[in-house]
Amino acid sequence: MRVLVLGSGVVGVTSAWYLAREGHEVTVIDRQPGAGLETSFANAGQLSYGYSSPWAAPGVPVKAIKWMLSRHSPLVIHPKLDPKQWRFLWQIFANCTERAYALNKGRMVRVADYARDCLLDLKAETGIEFDERSRGTLQVFRKQAQIDHLGDDLKVLDQYGVPYELLDANGCADAEPALALVKEKLVGGLRLPQDGTGDAFLFSQRLAALCAEKGVTFKNGVTIKGLKHDAGRITGVETSIGLLKADRYVVALGSFSPALLAPLGISLPVYPVKGYSLTLPVEDEAGAPVSTVMDESYKIAITRLGDRIRVGGTAELSGFSTDLPEARRRTLAHSVSDLFPRGGDVSKASFWTGLRPMTPDGTPVIGPTRYDNLFLNTGHGTLGWTMSCGSGRLLADLVSGKKPNIEHQDLAISRYAA
Ligand SMILES: Cc1cc2nc3c(=O)[nH]c(=O)nc-3n(C[C@H](O)[C@H](O)[C@H](O)COP(=O)(O)OP(=O)(O)OC[C@H]3O[C@@H](n4cnc5c(N)ncnc54)[C@H](O)[C@@H]3O)c2cc1C
């Protein structure tokens, strides 16, 4: 079967890989000159299976107000005269109930657990390397109150069988030796030993090269303009190089997916949530993180990627803006300089922004649509890198008409109609 995959971020490339493995004739289209050059380019690098949770959770509306009032706020909202932004905020709010949280968390954990297995298989099959490490995530706390409020989070970890270790400041320094220098700033930490780290861009580029070896065609530098349809089927993709046709079509355009689908009458609740990162070279090996350290006070992840340190965070609602305000850079620089003062030189850091394709329920949208040859693999929000292999494999099974290894009906767009 001929399959067109729209988008070559980490989600489009993993989709293409698993589709090619099923024997399909796959073409990937993207406006960028290569794979992984938009949101998948410089994310925080966490393979964060244990932290696969929706942002919308009980208590979050009150916390959000406190965050917005703090100096290095992890949450920034620029109110716009855009009904989509207000609808998204309302839908997030509506998902902050115990019931919705449990439902959404269950779905996210299912995809993330499957993704871990799929990535392990993919590594075994291909030997792909992407500056990965499997040394866990350490969330560090600077205030006792942060530990006192951990109860609900631990219950959730227990409920989903996620192993964890509660550490004091010395334990944090044992897990991340460079923290010994700043031990007095910490009151403790929560370590999830099964999490990993890796560079999503390197992975996307190298997997794209493996796809090409399997016969996948990449049409880079091509802008997708619209989908043509007739009698409940997609009949082609209008692009800057003309109309392209296939038997099946997969939309993996991240935050730009809703605009392509709206003219078809498909309302996809994905909104861009902007984040920022710094990437700095390691200056002193002994002063750098060995894995991911999450600074709970600023909600910033500091990750070791090869000979670099990646510092990622901030959730900003400002539409599709990609500007780089100095204040956001300062927040990231403050967190990494405070915890790893000798690890890297922030004056040499590159500053980047990306748009997380967020759904209000935190769960990606994977599966069929009411157009019988149109499939979606998008809306991965904060966890697209973590979930990419699982959702790519699931998508390929659904396109191929095979029975997937995990339950999937409640991951499709039809869940919003219910
Ligand atoms: C600061 C930050 C930190 C993050 N940290 C993590 C983390 O630690 N772990 C984790 O799992 N996830 C993390 N994420 C989330 C993760 O990066 C995203 O979920 C993931 O990259 C989404 O991948 P995607 O392929 O869906 O989208 P993208 O990578 O954005 O790919 C979409 C592609 O579609 C193409 N495209 C769009 N419109 C068109 C068009 N009209 N024509 C042609 N091409 C088009 C784009 O060029 C792009 O290549 C983070 C995100 C941010 C911003």
Coordinates of C-alpha atoms and ligand atoms in Angstrom, one line a residue:
M1 CA 0.0 0.0 0.0
R2 CA 1.2 3.6 -0.7
V3 CA 1.2 5.7 2.5
L4 CA 1.9 9.4 2.8
V5 CA 3.1 10.5 6.2
L6 CA 2.7 14.3 6.7
G7 CA 5.4 15.6 9.0
S8 CA 8.9 14.4 9.9
G9 CA 9.1 15.2 13.5
V10 CA 9.9 12.3 15.8
V11 CA 6.3 11.1 15.6
G12 CA 6.2 11.2 11.8
V13 CA 9.6 9.4 11.5
T14 CA 8.7 6.6 13.9
S15 CA 5.4 6.2 12.0
A16 CA 7.3 5.9 8.7
W17 CA 9.7 3.4 10.2
Y18 CA 7.0 1.0 11.5
L19 CA 4.9 1.5 8.3
A20 CA 8.0 0.6 6.2
R21 CA 8.6 -2.5 8.4
E22 CA 5.0 -3.6 7.5
G23 CA 6.0 -3.5 3.9
H24 CA 4.3 -0.4 2.8
E25 CA 5.6 2.1 0.2
V26 CA 6.1 5.2 2.4
T27 CA 6.7 8.8 1.5
V28 CA 7.2 11.5 4.2
I29 CA 6.6 15.1 3.5
D30 CA 7.9 18.1 5.5
R31 CA 8.6 21.8 5.0
Q32 CA 11.9 21.5 6.7
P33 CA 15.2 20.4 5.0
G34 CA 15.4 17.3 7.3
A35 CA 13.8 15.3 10.1
G36 CA 13.2 16.5 13.6
L37 CA 13.8 20.2 13.0
E38 CA 10.8 21.7 14.7
T39 CA 9.5 20.7 18.2
S40 CA 11.5 17.5 18.2
F41 CA 14.8 19.5 17.8
A42 CA 15.9 20.5 21.2
N43 CA 13.4 19.2 23.8
A44 CA 14.4 18.3 27.3
G45 CA 15.5 14.8 26.3
Q46 CA 13.6 12.8 28.9
L47 CA 12.3 9.4 28.2
S48 CA 10.0 9.9 31.0
Y49 CA 7.9 6.8 31.4
G50 CA 7.4 7.2 35.1
Y51 CA 6.2 10.8 34.8
S52 CA 3.7 10.2 32.1
S53 CA 0.9 12.3 33.6
P54 CA -1.5 14.9 32.2
W55 CA -0.9 18.5 33.2
A56 CA -4.6 18.7 34.0
A57 CA -4.8 17.4 37.5
P58 CA -6.8 18.1 40.6
G59 CA -5.4 21.2 42.4
V60 CA -3.7 22.5 39.2
P61 CA -5.9 25.6 38.8
V62 CA -4.9 26.9 42.2
K63 CA -1.2 25.9 41.7
A64 CA -1.3 27.7 38.3
I65 CA -2.2 31.0 39.9
K66 CA 0.7 30.7 42.4
W67 CA 3.1 29.7 39.6
M68 CA 2.1 32.7 37.5
L69 CA 2.8 35.1 40.4
S70 CA 6.4 33.7 41.0
R71 CA 9.5 35.4 39.5
H72 CA 10.8 32.4 37.5
S73 CA 7.3 31.2 36.6
P74 CA 7.0 27.8 34.9
L75 CA 3.7 28.9 33.4
V76 CA 3.1 32.0 31.3
I77 CA -0.2 33.0 29.7
H78 CA -0.5 35.8 27.1
P79 CA -4.2 36.1 26.8
K80 CA -5.2 36.5 23.1
L81 CA -8.4 37.4 21.3
D82 CA -8.4 33.8 20.1
P83 CA -11.3 31.5 21.0
K84 CA -9.1 28.5 20.5
Q85 CA -6.9 29.6 23.4
W86 CA -9.8 30.2 25.7
R87 CA -11.4 26.9 24.7
F88 CA -8.2 25.1 25.4
L89 CA -7.9 26.7 28.8
W90 CA -11.5 25.8 29.6
Q91 CA -11.0 22.2 28.4
I92 CA -7.8 21.9 30.6
F93 CA -9.8 23.1 33.5
A94 CA -12.6 20.6 32.9
N95 CA -10.0 17.8 32.9
C96 CA -8.8 18.8 36.4
T97 CA -11.2 16.4 38.2
E98 CA -10.1 13.2 40.0
R99 CA -12.1 11.1 37.5
A100 CA -10.7 12.7 34.3
Y101 CA -7.2 12.6 35.7
A102 CA -7.4 8.9 36.4
L103 CA -8.8 8.2 32.9
N104 CA -6.2 10.3 31.2
K105 CA -3.3 9.1 33.2
G106 CA -4.3 5.5 32.5
R107 CA -4.3 6.1 28.8
M108 CA -0.9 8.0 28.8
V109 CA 0.8 5.3 30.9
R110 CA -0.5 2.7 28.5
V111 CA 1.1 4.4 25.5
A112 CA 4.3 5.3 27.4
D113 CA 4.9 1.7 28.7
Y114 CA 4.3 0.3 25.2
A115 CA 6.7 3.0 23.8
R116 CA 9.5 1.8 26.2
D117 CA 9.1 -1.8 25.0
C118 CA 9.1 -0.7 21.3
L119 CA 12.2 1.5 21.7
L120 CA 14.0 -1.4 23.4
D121 CA 13.1 -3.6 20.4
L122 CA 14.1 -0.9 17.9
K123 CA 17.5 -0.5 19.6
A124 CA 18.1 -4.2 19.6
E125 CA 17.0 -4.5 15.9
T126 CA 19.0 -1.5 14.5
G127 CA 21.7 -0.6 17.1
I128 CA 20.6 3.0 16.8
E129 CA 22.5 5.4 19.1
F130 CA 21.2 8.9 20.2
D131 CA 23.3 10.0 23.2
E132 CA 21.0 7.9 25.3
R133 CA 21.4 6.9 28.9
S134 CA 19.3 4.7 31.2
R135 CA 20.1 6.2 34.6
G136 CA 16.7 7.4 35.8
T137 CA 15.2 10.8 36.6
L138 CA 15.8 12.6 39.9
Q139 CA 13.3 15.3 40.9
V140 CA 14.9 17.6 43.5
F141 CA 13.1 19.5 46.1
R142 CA 14.3 22.7 47.7
K143 CA 11.5 23.1 50.3
Q144 CA 10.0 20.7 52.8
A145 CA 6.5 21.6 51.6
Q146 CA 7.3 20.1 48.2
I147 CA 8.0 16.8 49.9
D148 CA 5.0 17.1 52.2
H149 CA 2.7 17.4 49.2
L150 CA 4.1 14.4 47.4
G151 CA 1.5 12.0 48.9
D152 CA -0.8 12.0 45.8
D153 CA 2.0 11.6 43.4
L154 CA 3.4 8.6 45.3
K155 CA -0.1 7.0 45.4
V156 CA -0.2 7.3 41.6
L157 CA 3.3 5.8 41.2
D158 CA 2.2 2.9 43.5
Q159 CA -1.0 2.4 41.6
Y160 CA 0.8 2.1 38.3
G161 CA 3.6 0.0 39.7
V162 CA 6.3 2.6 38.9
P163 CA 9.4 1.9 41.1
Y164 CA 10.8 5.0 42.9
E165 CA 13.2 6.0 45.7
L166 CA 12.6 8.8 48.2
L167 CA 16.0 10.3 48.9
D168 CA 17.5 12.9 51.4
A169 CA 20.0 15.4 50.2
N170 CA 22.9 12.9 50.6
G171 CA 20.9 10.4 48.6
C172 CA 20.4 13.0 45.8
A173 CA 24.2 13.5 45.7
D174 CA 24.8 9.8 45.5
A175 CA 22.5 9.6 42.5
E176 CA 23.9 12.8 40.9
P177 CA 27.4 13.3 42.3
A178 CA 27.7 16.9 41.1
L179 CA 24.8 17.9 43.4
A180 CA 27.2 17.3 46.4
L181 CA 28.4 20.9 45.8
V182 CA 24.9 22.3 46.4
K183 CA 23.6 19.8 48.9
E184 CA 22.6 22.5 51.4
K185 CA 20.1 23.9 48.8
L186 CA 18.2 20.6 48.7
V187 CA 15.9 18.9 51.2
G188 CA 15.4 15.7 49.2
G189 CA 14.5 14.1 46.0
L190 CA 12.3 11.5 44.2
R191 CA 14.2 9.2 41.9
L192 CA 12.5 7.1 39.2
P193 CA 15.2 4.6 38.2
Q194 CA 13.5 3.3 35.1
D195 CA 13.4 6.6 33.2
G196 CA 16.0 7.3 30.5
T197 CA 17.3 10.2 28.5
G198 CA 18.3 10.7 24.8
D199 CA 18.5 13.3 22.0
A200 CA 15.2 13.3 20.1
F201 CA 16.8 15.1 17.1
L202 CA 19.7 12.7 16.7
F203 CA 17.2 9.8 17.0
S204 CA 14.9 11.4 14.3
Q205 CA 17.8 12.0 11.9
R206 CA 19.3 8.5 12.4
L207 CA 16.0 6.8 12.2
A208 CA 15.1 8.8 9.0
A209 CA 18.4 7.5 7.5
L210 CA 17.4 3.9 8.5
C211 CA 14.0 4.5 6.9
A212 CA 15.6 5.7 3.7
E213 CA 17.6 2.4 3.7
K214 CA 14.3 0.6 3.9
G215 CA 13.0 2.4 0.9
V216 CA 11.1 5.3 2.5
T217 CA 11.1 8.5 0.3
F218 CA 11.6 11.9 2.1
K219 CA 10.2 14.9 0.3
N220 CA 11.8 17.7 2.3
G221 CA 11.3 21.4 1.8
V222 CA 7.7 20.8 0.7
T223 CA 4.9 22.8 2.2
I224 CA 1.5 21.0 2.8
K225 CA -1.4 23.2 1.9
G226 CA -4.5 21.1 2.2
L227 CA -6.2 17.7 1.8
K228 CA -8.5 16.9 -1.0
H229 CA -11.4 14.6 -0.4
D230 CA -14.4 13.0 -2.1
A231 CA -17.1 10.6 -0.8
G232 CA -15.6 10.2 2.7
R233 CA -12.1 9.5 1.4
I234 CA -8.9 11.6 1.1
T235 CA -8.0 11.8 -2.6
G236 CA -4.7 13.7 -2.4
V237 CA -2.5 16.2 -0.6
E238 CA -2.0 19.7 -2.1
T239 CA 1.6 20.7 -1.7
S240 CA 4.1 23.3 -2.9
I241 CA 5.2 20.7 -5.5
G242 CA 1.7 19.8 -6.6
L243 CA -0.9 17.2 -5.7
L244 CA 0.5 14.0 -4.1
K245 CA -1.6 10.8 -3.9
A246 CA -1.6 7.6 -1.9
D247 CA -3.8 4.9 -0.6
R248 CA -3.6 6.0 3.1
Y249 CA -2.6 9.3 4.7
V250 CA -1.2 9.9 8.2
V251 CA -1.2 13.4 9.8
A252 CA 1.7 13.9 12.1
L253 CA 2.1 17.7 11.9
G254 CA 2.3 18.4 15.6
S255 CA 0.8 21.8 16.6
F256 CA -0.1 22.4 12.9
S257 CA -2.4 19.4 12.6
P258 CA -5.7 21.1 13.5
A259 CA -5.4 23.8 10.8
L260 CA -5.0 21.1 8.1
L261 CA -8.0 19.1 9.5
A262 CA -10.4 21.9 10.1
P263 CA -11.5 22.3 6.4
L264 CA -12.5 18.6 6.5
G265 CA -14.8 19.3 9.4
I266 CA -12.5 17.5 11.9
S267 CA -12.1 19.5 15.1
L268 CA -8.8 18.4 16.7
P269 CA -8.3 20.0 20.2
V270 CA -4.5 20.5 19.9
Y271 CA -3.1 23.8 21.0
P272 CA 0.6 24.9 20.9
V273 CA 2.2 25.2 24.3
K274 CA 5.5 26.9 23.9
G275 CA 8.6 25.7 25.8
Y276 CA 12.2 26.8 25.8
S277 CA 15.6 25.1 26.1
L278 CA 19.3 25.9 26.5
T279 CA 22.0 23.6 25.3
L280 CA 25.4 24.1 26.7
P281 CA 28.7 22.2 26.4
V282 CA 29.9 20.2 29.4
E283 CA 32.9 22.1 30.9
D284 CA 33.6 20.0 33.9
E285 CA 32.6 16.3 33.8
A286 CA 32.5 16.0 37.6
G287 CA 30.2 19.1 37.8
A288 CA 27.7 17.9 35.2
P289 CA 24.5 15.8 35.6
V290 CA 24.8 12.1 34.7
S291 CA 21.1 11.8 33.8
T292 CA 18.0 14.1 34.2
V293 CA 17.5 16.3 37.2
M294 CA 14.1 17.9 37.5
D295 CA 14.2 21.1 39.5
E296 CA 10.7 21.0 41.0
S297 CA 10.8 24.7 42.1
Y298 CA 11.0 25.9 38.5
K299 CA 9.7 22.8 36.8
I300 CA 12.9 22.7 34.7
A301 CA 14.5 19.5 33.5
I302 CA 18.3 19.4 33.3
T303 CA 19.5 16.5 31.1
R304 CA 22.9 15.1 30.2
L305 CA 23.1 14.4 26.4
G306 CA 26.6 13.2 25.5
D307 CA 29.0 16.1 26.0
R308 CA 26.1 18.6 26.3
I309 CA 23.7 19.7 29.0
R310 CA 20.1 20.4 27.9
V311 CA 17.9 22.6 30.1
G312 CA 14.2 22.6 29.2
G313 CA 11.1 24.0 30.6
T314 CA 8.3 26.7 30.7
A315 CA 4.7 26.3 29.5
E316 CA 3.7 29.4 27.7
L317 CA 0.4 30.0 26.0
S318 CA 1.1 32.6 23.3
G319 CA -0.3 31.1 20.1
F320 CA 2.2 30.2 17.4
S321 CA 4.8 32.8 18.4
T322 CA 8.4 31.5 18.3
D323 CA 10.2 34.6 19.7
L324 CA 12.9 34.1 22.3
P325 CA 12.4 36.5 25.3
E326 CA 15.5 37.1 27.4
A327 CA 13.4 36.5 30.6
R328 CA 12.8 32.8 29.7
R329 CA 16.5 32.3 29.0
R330 CA 17.3 33.8 32.4
T331 CA 15.0 31.3 34.2
L332 CA 16.7 28.3 32.5
A333 CA 20.2 29.7 33.1
H334 CA 19.4 30.4 36.8
S335 CA 18.2 26.8 37.4
V336 CA 21.2 25.1 35.8
S337 CA 23.8 27.5 37.2
D338 CA 22.3 27.1 40.7
L339 CA 22.3 23.3 40.7
F340 CA 25.4 22.6 38.5
P341 CA 27.6 25.7 38.8
R342 CA 30.6 24.0 37.4
G343 CA 28.9 21.7 34.8
G344 CA 28.7 24.0 31.8
D345 CA 29.1 27.5 30.7
V346 CA 25.7 29.2 30.1
S347 CA 27.4 32.0 28.2
K348 CA 28.1 29.4 25.4
A349 CA 24.5 28.1 25.4
S350 CA 22.2 28.0 22.4
F351 CA 18.7 29.1 23.2
W352 CA 15.7 27.4 21.5
T353 CA 11.9 27.3 21.5
G354 CA 9.4 24.7 20.4
L355 CA 5.6 24.3 20.4
R356 CA 4.3 21.3 22.3
P357 CA 1.2 19.9 20.5
M358 CA -1.0 19.6 23.6
T359 CA -4.4 18.1 23.9
P360 CA -6.4 19.1 27.0
D361 CA -6.5 15.6 28.3
G362 CA -2.7 15.1 27.8
T363 CA -3.2 12.0 25.7
P364 CA -2.1 11.9 22.1
V365 CA -4.6 11.3 19.3
I366 CA -3.7 8.1 17.5
G367 CA -5.9 6.2 15.1
P368 CA -8.6 6.5 12.4
T369 CA -10.9 9.4 11.5
R370 CA -14.2 9.4 9.8
Y371 CA -12.4 9.6 6.5
D372 CA -11.7 5.9 5.9
N373 CA -8.1 6.4 4.6
L374 CA -7.0 9.2 7.0
F375 CA -5.2 8.5 10.2
L376 CA -3.8 10.8 13.0
N377 CA -0.7 10.5 15.1
T378 CA -0.4 13.8 16.9
G379 CA -1.1 15.8 20.1
H380 CA 1.7 14.3 22.1
G381 CA 2.2 17.5 24.1
T382 CA 5.0 17.2 26.8
L383 CA 5.8 13.6 26.0
G384 CA 6.1 13.1 22.2
W385 CA 9.7 11.9 22.4
T386 CA 8.9 9.4 25.2
M387 CA 5.8 8.1 23.4
S388 CA 7.0 8.2 19.8
C389 CA 7.9 4.6 19.2
G390 CA 4.8 3.2 20.9
S391 CA 2.5 5.5 19.0
G392 CA 4.4 5.0 15.7
R393 CA 4.0 1.2 16.0
L394 CA 0.3 1.4 17.0
L395 CA -0.4 3.8 14.1
A396 CA 1.3 1.4 11.7
D397 CA -0.7 -1.6 12.9
L398 CA -3.9 0.4 12.6
V399 CA -3.1 1.6 9.1
S400 CA -2.2 -2.0 8.1
G401 CA -5.4 -3.4 9.5
K402 CA -3.5 -5.5 12.1
K403 CA -4.6 -6.0 15.7
P404 CA -2.4 -3.7 17.8
N405 CA -0.7 -5.0 21.0
I406 CA -2.5 -2.4 23.2
E407 CA -6.0 -1.2 23.6
H408 CA -6.5 1.8 21.3
Q409 CA -10.1 2.8 20.7
D410 CA -10.0 5.4 23.4
L411 CA -6.9 7.0 21.9
A412 CA -8.6 8.0 18.6
I413 CA -10.2 11.4 17.9
S414 CA -13.6 9.8 18.4
R415 CA -13.1 10.0 22.2
Y416 CA -13.9 13.7 22.1
A417 CA -17.3 13.0 20.6
A418 CA -18.2 10.9 23.6
Ligands
LIG1 C1 10.8 22.7 25.8 C2 10.3 21.4 25.5 C3 10.7 20.3 26.2 C4 10.2 19.0 25.9 N1 10.8 18.0 26.6 C5 10.4 16.7 26.3 C6 10.9 15.6 27.0 O1 11.8 15.8 27.8 N2 10.5 14.4 26.7 C7 9.4 14.2 25.8 O2 9.0 13.0 25.7 N3 8.9 15.2 25.1 C8 9.3 16.5 25.4 N4 8.8 17.5 24.7 C9 7.7 17.3 23.8 C10 8.2 16.8 22.4 O3 9.3 17.5 22.0 C11 7.0 16.8 21.4 O4 5.9 16.2 21.9 C12 7.4 16.2 20.1 O5 8.6 16.7 19.6 C13 6.3 16.3 19.1 O6 6.7 15.7 17.9 P1 5.9 15.8 16.6 O7 6.6 14.9 15.6 O8 4.5 15.5 16.9 O9 5.9 17.3 16.2 P2 7.1 18.1 15.4 O10 8.4 17.7 15.9 O11 6.8 19.6 15.6 O12 6.9 17.7 13.9 C14 5.9 18.2 13.1 C15 6.5 18.3 11.7 O13 5.4 18.8 10.8 C16 6.0 19.7 9.9 N5 5.0 20.6 9.4 C17 4.1 21.3 10.1 N6 3.3 21.9 9.3 C18 3.7 21.7 8.0 C19 3.2 22.1 6.7 N7 2.2 22.9 6.5 N8 3.9 21.6 5.6 C20 5.0 20.7 5.8 N9 5.4 20.3 7.0 C21 4.8 20.8 8.1 C22 7.1 20.4 10.7 O14 8.1 21.0 9.9 C23 7.6 19.4 11.7 O15 8.8 18.8 11.2 C24 9.3 18.8 24.9 C25 8.8 19.9 24.2 C26 9.4 21.2 24.4 C27 8.9 22.3 23.6

